[in-house]
Amino acid sequence: MVEYNSKKQTVYNRRQTMAAPESPHDELHDLARHLSASTNVRLPLSPVSPSDEVNRSARYLGTPTNVRQPLSSNSQIDLPFSDEYRSQERVPPAGVDVRRQFVSNRIGDSISNDSVTRRRLSIISENYYPIDDEDNQNEDNQTLIETDNDKRRRRILFVVEPILVGLILLPVIVLFWDCGWNLVWTLLNTINGYPLTINQEFYNYSFLSLFIPYSIVQILLLILYIGQEIFYNFLKEQNSIIRIILLKSHIFLLATIYIIQWEIVWLVWDQYTPRQWYFQLVLSIAAIFALIVFIGHLSDLVCAPFLVSYDSIEYCLHFGCPLLTRQMKQWKINVINYVLYEIIISNLSIVTWRSFYNFLDQHMYPDDLNKSALICLLIGFILYFPLMYFQNYLEYLNVKYEFWVFVSINFPQLYRNVRHVFAFLSCVFLWRGLWLLYDSYIVIFEFHYQTYLLLYFLSFFFLALIQTSSSINGPLSNMEDDNHFFPLYPNCYVSTVIRKFS
């Protein structure tokens, strides 16, 4: 009996030794396994039993396995039919922000009798693959061995893509918006009897001259939202030439609608709110907090050069929807999505952009526009390139350093929203710098509106020719980056072109 107990104790000790992590690196390895299970991140980890996974997750979260964890970002009440809620087929181009899990699930029901509520660990991209880390390959189907030429080509593409987008595509996109904006401004001045010359004066436009065009574009947007499935199915049945023509027409119409929408709302705030910088700054900060309350992240403030698109019916017709729904008709989902984005989020975004933009107009060398524009471009590019090139590195901080593990678990959107803020500031500086240069130096005809009209169509034609006219609006739904260069923003236009034409 004593010998039997001794053998039993030896086996038990051996099992305990095998189950215990051998080093702090193994503990971090185990946590990465838990993060992979929570967010569908494919990381090459050793097999772990379900019970070990629950115990280890509880250990890292500082709670025993039989105690439900408090959720700081989800309701602690068990929602009825929570397992039946599904995300939409197409989501907004917000990177991994749109792929997080909104409804908490119970992993204990399918693993063990102990119930542990899974936290929303959404801070790591589900498509994350480090560029140079050969250990982090797709476990399912990435078994092909990359040659040295393939690796070299991927590195070159990784370096070149942000440069091409920032230095070539962005100036054309801003030119289109600048000319379209000035055309709408010219039309409003004509209706209200104001001079057509460009100046820094603020005009008081009549209520009807602002309300009528805004109502028209909102009705058109609602039609595009409701009829997106019909238009998509119709284009799929057409031949390539008709499909391209109709797709470009849809993109051009939507771009014009958005320019009118933004300018009308911008002018309304200019006309009916105080212009003191402190009021506008407070208003902008309030709008940022409101965006966090509504959608949890600030990626909707970011545009080109961080977000660019490829002209395709897969990305440019469906308006991405972040909502989780259950047994709801598609037209109802589209209407709710329209209200969320085109009435709430768009107005909050315009307020934020306007406040920061006007603040720069008033305080960054208002008497020397050339100097102001060059400083804006310099600051914008200084922010842009590091934010693009270090996306993978910043994503990987979550499983590389203990501090960032703590932050990602307890504040899952904090440090990502910080990056969104810096990306937004980069966009404001870049757009303002280019905008000032265009308004100061581009003059072709004696009448300015003729110059705007010509460049409005020429810039769109150029972007349409290289298959990225949809970048004017940004991708309506999320684009998959097959190279996984940029996990936070779907900036994969150049990669998509090379893949389709190679």
C-alpha positions as CSV (number, residue, x, y, z in Angstrom):
1,M,0.0,0.0,0.0
2,V,2.9,2.3,0.9
3,E,4.6,1.5,-2.4
4,Y,1.4,2.2,-4.4
5,N,0.9,5.6,-2.7
6,S,4.5,6.4,-3.4
7,K,4.1,5.6,-7.1
8,K,0.9,7.5,-7.2
9,Q,2.6,10.5,-5.7
10,T,5.5,10.2,-8.2
11,V,3.1,10.2,-11.1
12,Y,1.2,13.2,-9.7
13,N,4.4,15.2,-9.2
14,R,5.5,14.3,-12.7
15,R,2.2,15.6,-14.1
16,Q,2.5,18.7,-12.1
17,T,6.0,19.3,-13.4
18,M,4.8,18.8,-17.0
19,A,1.9,21.2,-16.5
20,A,3.9,24.0,-15.0
21,P,5.5,26.5,-17.3
22,E,9.2,26.1,-17.5
23,S,10.0,29.8,-17.8
24,P,8.3,33.2,-18.0
25,H,8.6,32.9,-21.8
26,D,6.3,29.8,-21.6
27,E,3.8,31.7,-19.5
28,L,3.7,34.5,-22.2
29,H,3.4,31.7,-24.7
30,D,0.3,30.3,-22.9
31,L,-1.3,33.8,-22.7
32,A,-0.8,34.2,-26.5
33,R,-2.6,30.9,-26.9
34,H,-5.5,32.3,-24.9
35,L,-5.5,35.5,-26.9
36,S,-5.4,33.4,-30.1
37,A,-8.5,31.5,-29.0
38,S,-10.3,34.7,-28.0
39,T,-9.6,36.7,-31.2
40,N,-9.0,34.0,-33.9
41,V,-5.4,35.1,-34.2
42,R,-3.4,32.3,-35.7
43,L,-0.3,31.8,-33.7
44,P,1.9,28.7,-33.9
45,L,1.6,27.4,-30.3
46,S,1.9,24.0,-28.8
47,P,-1.3,22.1,-28.2
48,V,-3.1,23.0,-25.0
49,S,-6.0,21.1,-23.5
50,P,-9.3,23.0,-22.9
51,S,-9.1,22.7,-19.2
52,D,-5.5,24.0,-19.1
53,E,-6.6,26.9,-21.3
54,V,-9.4,27.9,-18.9
55,N,-7.1,27.6,-15.8
56,R,-4.3,29.5,-17.4
57,S,-6.7,32.3,-18.7
58,A,-8.1,32.6,-15.2
59,R,-4.6,32.7,-13.7
60,Y,-3.5,35.6,-16.0
61,L,-6.8,37.5,-15.4
62,G,-6.2,37.1,-11.7
63,T,-9.4,35.2,-10.9
64,P,-10.1,31.6,-9.9
65,T,-11.7,29.3,-12.6
66,N,-15.1,29.0,-10.8
67,V,-15.7,32.8,-10.6
68,R,-17.3,34.8,-13.3
69,Q,-15.1,37.7,-14.5
70,P,-16.4,41.2,-14.4
71,L,-16.6,42.7,-17.9
72,S,-15.7,46.3,-18.2
73,S,-16.8,46.7,-21.8
74,N,-19.7,44.2,-22.0
75,S,-22.9,43.9,-20.0
76,Q,-22.5,41.5,-17.1
77,I,-26.1,40.3,-17.7
78,D,-26.6,37.1,-19.7
79,L,-28.3,38.3,-22.9
80,P,-31.1,36.2,-24.3
81,F,-30.3,34.6,-27.7
82,S,-26.8,36.0,-27.5
83,D,-25.4,33.0,-29.4
84,E,-27.8,33.7,-32.3
85,Y,-26.5,37.2,-33.0
86,R,-24.3,37.3,-36.1
87,S,-22.1,40.0,-37.6
88,Q,-22.8,41.2,-41.1
89,E,-21.1,39.8,-44.2
90,R,-19.4,43.1,-45.0
91,V,-18.1,45.3,-42.2
92,P,-16.7,48.9,-42.3
93,P,-13.1,49.5,-43.3
94,A,-12.0,50.0,-39.7
95,G,-9.3,47.3,-39.6
96,V,-9.6,44.9,-36.7
97,D,-11.8,47.2,-34.8
98,V,-14.8,45.8,-36.6
99,R,-13.9,42.2,-35.8
100,R,-14.1,42.3,-32.1
101,Q,-16.7,40.3,-30.2
102,F,-19.5,42.5,-28.9
103,V,-21.5,39.8,-27.1
104,S,-19.8,37.8,-24.4
105,N,-19.9,34.0,-24.7
106,R,-19.6,31.4,-22.1
107,I,-16.7,29.1,-22.8
108,G,-17.3,26.9,-19.8
109,D,-20.4,25.3,-21.3
110,S,-18.5,23.5,-23.9
111,I,-15.2,23.0,-22.1
112,S,-15.9,22.1,-18.5
113,N,-18.5,22.5,-15.7
114,D,-16.8,25.6,-14.5
115,S,-18.1,28.7,-16.3
116,V,-15.8,31.5,-17.2
117,T,-17.0,34.5,-19.2
118,R,-14.6,35.2,-22.0
119,R,-13.2,38.8,-22.0
120,R,-13.2,40.8,-25.2
121,L,-9.5,40.7,-26.1
122,S,-9.8,42.4,-29.4
123,I,-6.6,44.4,-29.5
124,I,-4.7,41.9,-31.7
125,S,-5.5,41.6,-35.4
126,E,-7.1,38.3,-36.3
127,N,-5.1,38.4,-39.5
128,Y,-1.8,39.3,-37.9
129,Y,1.3,37.9,-39.4
130,P,4.7,39.5,-38.7
131,I,6.5,40.3,-41.9
132,D,9.9,38.8,-40.9
133,D,8.8,36.3,-38.2
134,E,9.0,32.9,-39.9
135,D,7.4,31.2,-36.8
136,N,4.1,33.0,-37.3
137,Q,2.8,31.3,-40.4
138,N,-0.7,30.2,-41.1
139,E,-1.1,26.7,-39.5
140,D,-3.9,25.7,-41.9
141,N,-2.7,26.3,-45.4
142,Q,0.5,28.4,-45.4
143,T,2.9,25.5,-46.0
144,L,4.5,26.9,-49.1
145,I,8.2,27.9,-48.7
146,E,8.9,31.4,-49.7
147,T,11.9,31.9,-51.9
148,D,14.4,34.6,-51.3
149,N,13.0,36.5,-54.3
150,D,9.5,36.3,-52.8
151,K,10.7,37.7,-49.5
152,R,12.6,40.4,-51.1
153,R,9.6,41.4,-53.3
154,R,7.3,41.5,-50.2
155,R,9.7,43.7,-48.3
156,I,10.0,46.1,-51.3
157,L,6.2,46.2,-51.6
158,F,5.9,46.9,-47.9
159,V,8.3,49.8,-48.2
160,V,6.9,51.2,-51.5
161,E,3.2,51.0,-50.9
162,P,2.8,53.8,-48.3
163,I,5.1,56.0,-50.3
164,L,3.1,55.6,-53.5
165,V,-0.2,56.2,-51.7
166,G,1.1,59.2,-49.7
167,L,3.0,61.0,-52.5
168,I,0.9,60.1,-55.6
169,L,-2.6,59.1,-54.7
170,L,-3.2,61.5,-51.8
171,P,-2.5,64.7,-53.8
172,V,-5.0,63.6,-56.5
173,I,-7.6,62.7,-54.0
174,V,-7.3,66.0,-52.2
175,L,-7.4,67.8,-55.5
176,F,-10.7,66.2,-56.3
177,W,-12.2,67.1,-53.0
178,D,-10.8,70.7,-53.2
179,C,-12.3,71.3,-56.6
180,G,-15.6,69.7,-55.7
181,W,-15.8,71.7,-52.5
182,N,-15.1,75.0,-54.4
183,L,-17.7,74.1,-57.0
184,V,-20.4,73.7,-54.3
185,W,-19.2,76.9,-52.7
186,T,-19.4,78.7,-56.0
187,L,-23.0,77.4,-56.5
188,L,-24.0,78.5,-53.0
189,N,-22.6,82.0,-53.6
190,T,-24.4,82.3,-56.9
191,I,-27.7,81.3,-55.3
192,N,-27.2,83.8,-52.4
193,G,-25.9,86.6,-54.5
194,Y,-22.3,86.7,-53.2
195,P,-19.2,87.3,-55.2
196,L,-17.4,84.3,-56.7
197,T,-13.9,85.4,-55.8
198,I,-12.0,83.3,-53.2
199,N,-11.6,85.2,-49.9
200,Q,-11.5,84.5,-46.2
201,E,-14.8,86.1,-45.4
202,F,-17.7,84.2,-43.8
203,Y,-21.0,84.5,-45.6
204,N,-24.5,84.1,-44.1
205,Y,-26.3,81.7,-46.4
206,S,-30.1,81.4,-46.3
207,F,-31.6,78.5,-44.5
208,L,-33.2,77.1,-47.6
209,S,-30.0,77.2,-49.7
210,L,-28.4,74.9,-47.1
211,F,-31.4,72.8,-46.1
212,I,-32.6,71.8,-49.6
213,P,-29.3,70.4,-50.9
214,Y,-28.6,68.6,-47.6
215,S,-32.0,67.0,-47.8
216,I,-31.5,65.9,-51.4
217,V,-28.2,64.2,-50.7
218,Q,-29.5,62.5,-47.6
219,I,-32.4,61.1,-49.6
220,L,-30.0,59.9,-52.2
221,L,-27.8,58.3,-49.6
222,L,-30.8,56.5,-48.1
223,I,-31.7,55.1,-51.5
224,L,-28.2,53.9,-52.0
225,Y,-28.2,52.2,-48.6
226,I,-31.5,50.5,-49.2
227,G,-30.9,49.5,-52.8
228,Q,-27.3,48.3,-52.4
229,E,-28.1,44.6,-52.7
230,I,-30.3,45.2,-55.8
231,F,-27.6,47.3,-57.5
232,Y,-24.9,44.7,-56.6
233,N,-26.8,41.8,-58.0
234,F,-27.6,43.8,-61.1
235,L,-24.0,44.6,-61.7
236,K,-22.9,41.0,-61.3
237,E,-25.0,40.0,-64.2
238,Q,-23.6,42.6,-66.6
239,N,-20.7,42.3,-68.9
240,S,-17.4,43.8,-67.8
241,I,-17.7,47.1,-69.8
242,I,-21.1,48.0,-68.6
243,R,-20.2,46.9,-65.1
244,I,-17.1,49.2,-65.1
245,I,-19.1,52.2,-66.4
246,L,-21.9,51.8,-63.9
247,L,-19.5,51.2,-61.0
248,K,-17.5,54.4,-61.8
249,S,-20.8,56.3,-62.1
250,H,-21.9,55.0,-58.7
251,I,-18.5,56.0,-57.2
252,F,-18.6,59.5,-58.8
253,L,-22.2,60.1,-57.6
254,L,-21.4,59.0,-54.1
255,A,-18.3,61.2,-54.0
256,T,-20.3,64.2,-55.1
257,I,-22.9,63.4,-52.4
258,Y,-20.3,63.2,-49.7
259,I,-18.7,66.5,-50.7
260,I,-22.1,68.3,-50.6
261,Q,-22.9,66.6,-47.3
262,W,-19.6,67.6,-45.7
263,E,-19.7,71.2,-47.0
264,I,-23.2,71.9,-45.9
265,V,-22.7,70.6,-42.4
266,W,-19.4,72.4,-42.2
267,L,-21.0,75.7,-43.3
268,V,-23.9,75.3,-40.8
269,W,-21.5,74.9,-37.9
270,D,-19.5,77.9,-39.2
271,Q,-22.7,80.0,-39.5
272,Y,-24.5,79.1,-36.3
273,T,-21.8,78.4,-33.7
274,P,-19.2,80.7,-32.1
275,R,-15.8,80.8,-33.9
276,Q,-13.6,81.2,-30.8
277,W,-10.9,78.6,-30.8
278,Y,-11.5,77.3,-27.3
279,F,-15.2,76.7,-28.1
280,Q,-14.3,74.7,-31.2
281,L,-11.6,72.8,-29.4
282,V,-14.0,71.8,-26.6
283,L,-16.6,70.9,-29.2
284,S,-14.1,68.7,-31.1
285,I,-13.1,66.8,-27.9
286,A,-16.8,66.3,-27.0
287,A,-17.4,64.9,-30.5
288,I,-14.4,62.5,-30.0
289,F,-15.9,61.2,-26.8
290,A,-19.3,60.9,-28.4
291,L,-17.8,58.7,-31.2
292,I,-16.2,56.5,-28.5
293,V,-19.6,56.1,-26.8
294,F,-21.4,55.2,-30.1
295,I,-18.9,52.9,-31.8
296,G,-16.1,52.4,-29.3
297,H,-13.3,53.5,-31.6
298,L,-12.1,56.5,-33.7
299,S,-11.2,54.9,-36.9
300,D,-14.0,56.8,-38.7
301,L,-12.0,60.0,-38.4
302,V,-9.2,58.5,-40.5
303,C,-9.2,58.7,-44.3
304,A,-6.6,58.8,-47.1
305,P,-3.7,58.2,-47.1
306,F,-4.3,55.6,-44.4
307,L,-7.5,54.2,-46.1
308,V,-7.4,53.7,-49.9
309,S,-9.5,51.4,-52.0
310,Y,-9.5,49.3,-55.2
311,D,-12.4,49.8,-57.6
312,S,-14.5,46.6,-57.4
313,I,-18.1,45.8,-56.8
314,E,-17.0,43.8,-53.7
315,Y,-15.6,46.9,-51.9
316,C,-17.5,49.9,-53.4
317,L,-21.2,49.1,-53.4
318,H,-22.0,47.6,-50.0
319,F,-21.9,50.0,-47.0
320,G,-20.1,48.1,-44.3
321,C,-22.3,47.5,-41.2
322,P,-20.8,46.8,-37.8
323,L,-24.1,45.7,-36.2
324,L,-24.8,42.3,-34.7
325,T,-28.3,41.3,-35.7
326,R,-30.7,38.4,-35.1
327,Q,-33.6,37.6,-37.4
328,M,-33.8,41.1,-38.9
329,K,-34.7,42.0,-42.5
330,Q,-31.9,43.4,-44.6
331,W,-33.6,46.6,-45.4
332,K,-34.1,47.3,-41.7
333,I,-30.4,46.7,-41.1
334,N,-29.5,49.1,-44.0
335,V,-31.8,51.8,-42.6
336,I,-30.3,51.5,-39.1
337,N,-26.8,51.6,-40.6
338,Y,-27.7,54.7,-42.6
339,V,-28.9,56.5,-39.5
340,L,-25.8,55.4,-37.5
341,Y,-23.3,56.5,-40.1
342,E,-24.8,59.2,-42.3
343,I,-26.6,61.1,-39.5
344,I,-24.8,60.4,-36.3
345,I,-21.2,59.4,-37.1
346,S,-20.8,61.6,-40.1
347,N,-21.9,64.7,-38.2
348,L,-19.6,63.9,-35.3
349,S,-16.7,63.4,-37.7
350,I,-17.4,66.6,-39.5
351,V,-17.5,68.6,-36.2
352,T,-14.2,67.0,-35.2
353,W,-12.5,67.7,-38.5
354,R,-13.8,71.3,-38.7
355,S,-12.7,72.2,-35.2
356,F,-9.1,71.1,-35.7
357,Y,-8.9,72.5,-39.2
358,N,-10.2,75.9,-38.1
359,F,-7.8,75.9,-35.2
360,L,-4.9,75.5,-37.6
361,D,-6.3,78.2,-39.8
362,Q,-6.4,80.7,-36.9
363,H,-3.1,79.8,-35.2
364,M,-0.6,78.3,-37.7
365,Y,0.8,81.3,-39.6
366,P,-2.5,82.7,-40.9
367,D,-0.6,85.6,-42.6
368,D,1.8,83.2,-44.4
369,L,-0.2,80.5,-46.2
370,N,2.9,79.0,-47.9
371,K,4.7,78.5,-44.7
372,S,1.6,77.2,-43.0
373,A,1.1,74.7,-45.8
374,L,4.6,73.4,-45.8
375,I,4.7,73.0,-42.0
376,C,1.4,71.0,-42.2
377,L,2.8,68.7,-44.8
378,L,6.0,68.2,-42.9
379,I,4.1,67.3,-39.7
380,G,1.6,65.1,-41.5
381,F,4.2,63.0,-43.2
382,I,6.3,62.7,-40.0
383,L,3.2,61.2,-38.4
384,Y,2.1,59.2,-41.5
385,F,5.1,57.0,-42.3
386,P,5.8,55.7,-38.8
387,L,2.1,55.0,-38.2
388,M,2.1,52.9,-41.4
389,Y,5.4,51.1,-41.1
390,F,5.1,50.2,-37.5
391,Q,1.5,48.8,-37.5
392,N,2.7,45.2,-37.2
393,Y,5.2,46.0,-34.5
394,L,2.6,47.9,-32.4
395,E,0.1,45.0,-32.8
396,Y,2.6,42.5,-31.6
397,L,3.4,44.4,-28.5
398,N,0.3,42.8,-26.9
399,V,2.0,39.4,-26.7
400,K,5.6,40.5,-26.4
401,Y,5.7,42.7,-23.3
402,E,3.9,42.1,-20.1
403,F,2.8,45.8,-19.7
404,W,1.0,45.7,-23.1
405,V,-0.6,42.4,-22.2
406,F,-2.0,44.1,-19.1
407,V,-3.2,47.1,-21.1
408,S,-4.8,45.0,-23.9
409,I,-6.7,42.9,-21.3
410,N,-8.0,45.7,-19.2
411,F,-8.2,48.5,-21.7
412,P,-8.8,46.7,-25.0
413,Q,-9.4,49.9,-27.2
414,L,-7.3,52.4,-25.4
415,Y,-3.9,52.2,-27.2
416,R,-5.5,51.5,-30.5
417,N,-7.6,54.7,-30.2
418,V,-4.5,56.6,-29.4
419,R,-3.1,55.5,-32.7
420,H,-6.4,56.5,-34.4
421,V,-6.0,60.0,-32.9
422,F,-2.5,60.4,-34.3
423,A,-3.6,59.1,-37.7
424,F,-6.5,61.6,-37.7
425,L,-4.1,64.4,-36.9
426,S,-1.8,63.3,-39.7
427,C,-4.8,63.4,-42.1
428,V,-5.8,66.9,-41.0
429,F,-2.2,68.2,-41.5
430,L,-1.7,66.6,-44.9
431,W,-5.1,67.6,-46.3
432,R,-4.8,71.1,-45.1
433,G,-1.3,71.5,-46.5
434,L,-2.3,70.3,-49.9
435,W,-5.6,72.2,-49.9
436,L,-3.8,75.5,-49.2
437,L,-1.3,75.0,-52.0
438,Y,-4.1,74.2,-54.5
439,D,-6.1,77.2,-53.5
440,S,-3.1,79.4,-53.8
441,Y,-1.5,78.3,-57.0
442,I,-3.9,76.4,-59.3
443,V,-5.3,78.9,-61.7
444,I,-6.0,77.8,-65.4
445,F,-8.9,79.9,-66.6
446,E,-10.0,83.5,-65.8
447,F,-13.1,82.2,-64.0
448,H,-12.2,80.0,-61.1
449,Y,-15.2,77.7,-61.4
450,Q,-14.0,76.6,-64.9
451,T,-10.7,75.5,-63.4
452,Y,-12.4,73.6,-60.6
453,L,-14.8,71.9,-63.1
454,L,-11.9,70.8,-65.3
455,L,-9.7,69.5,-62.5
456,Y,-12.7,67.9,-60.8
457,F,-13.3,65.6,-63.8
458,L,-9.6,65.1,-64.7
459,S,-8.7,64.0,-61.2
460,F,-11.5,61.6,-61.1
461,F,-10.6,60.2,-64.6
462,F,-7.0,59.7,-63.5
463,L,-8.1,57.8,-60.3
464,A,-10.7,55.8,-62.3
465,L,-8.0,54.9,-64.8
466,I,-5.7,53.3,-62.2
467,Q,-8.7,51.6,-60.5
468,T,-8.7,53.6,-57.3
469,S,-11.4,56.3,-57.8
470,S,-13.2,54.8,-54.8
471,S,-10.4,56.0,-52.6
472,I,-12.2,59.4,-52.8
473,N,-14.8,58.0,-50.4
474,G,-12.6,55.3,-48.9
475,P,-13.5,51.6,-49.1
476,L,-17.2,51.2,-48.1
477,S,-16.5,47.7,-46.7
478,N,-13.3,46.1,-45.4
479,M,-10.6,45.0,-47.8
480,E,-8.6,42.0,-47.0
481,D,-4.8,42.5,-47.0
482,D,-3.4,39.2,-48.3
483,N,0.1,40.2,-47.4
484,H,-1.0,41.3,-43.9
485,F,1.3,44.3,-44.0
486,F,-1.0,46.8,-42.4
487,P,-3.4,45.2,-39.8
488,L,-4.9,48.4,-38.5
489,Y,-5.9,50.1,-41.8
490,P,-6.8,48.3,-45.1
491,N,-4.1,50.1,-47.1
492,C,-3.5,47.4,-49.8
493,Y,-4.3,49.1,-53.1
494,V,-0.9,48.6,-54.6
495,S,-0.8,44.9,-53.4
496,T,-4.2,44.3,-54.9
497,V,-3.2,45.8,-58.3
498,I,0.0,43.7,-58.5
499,R,-1.9,40.6,-57.5
500,K,-4.7,41.1,-60.1
501,F,-2.3,42.0,-63.0
502,S,0.5,39.6,-62.3
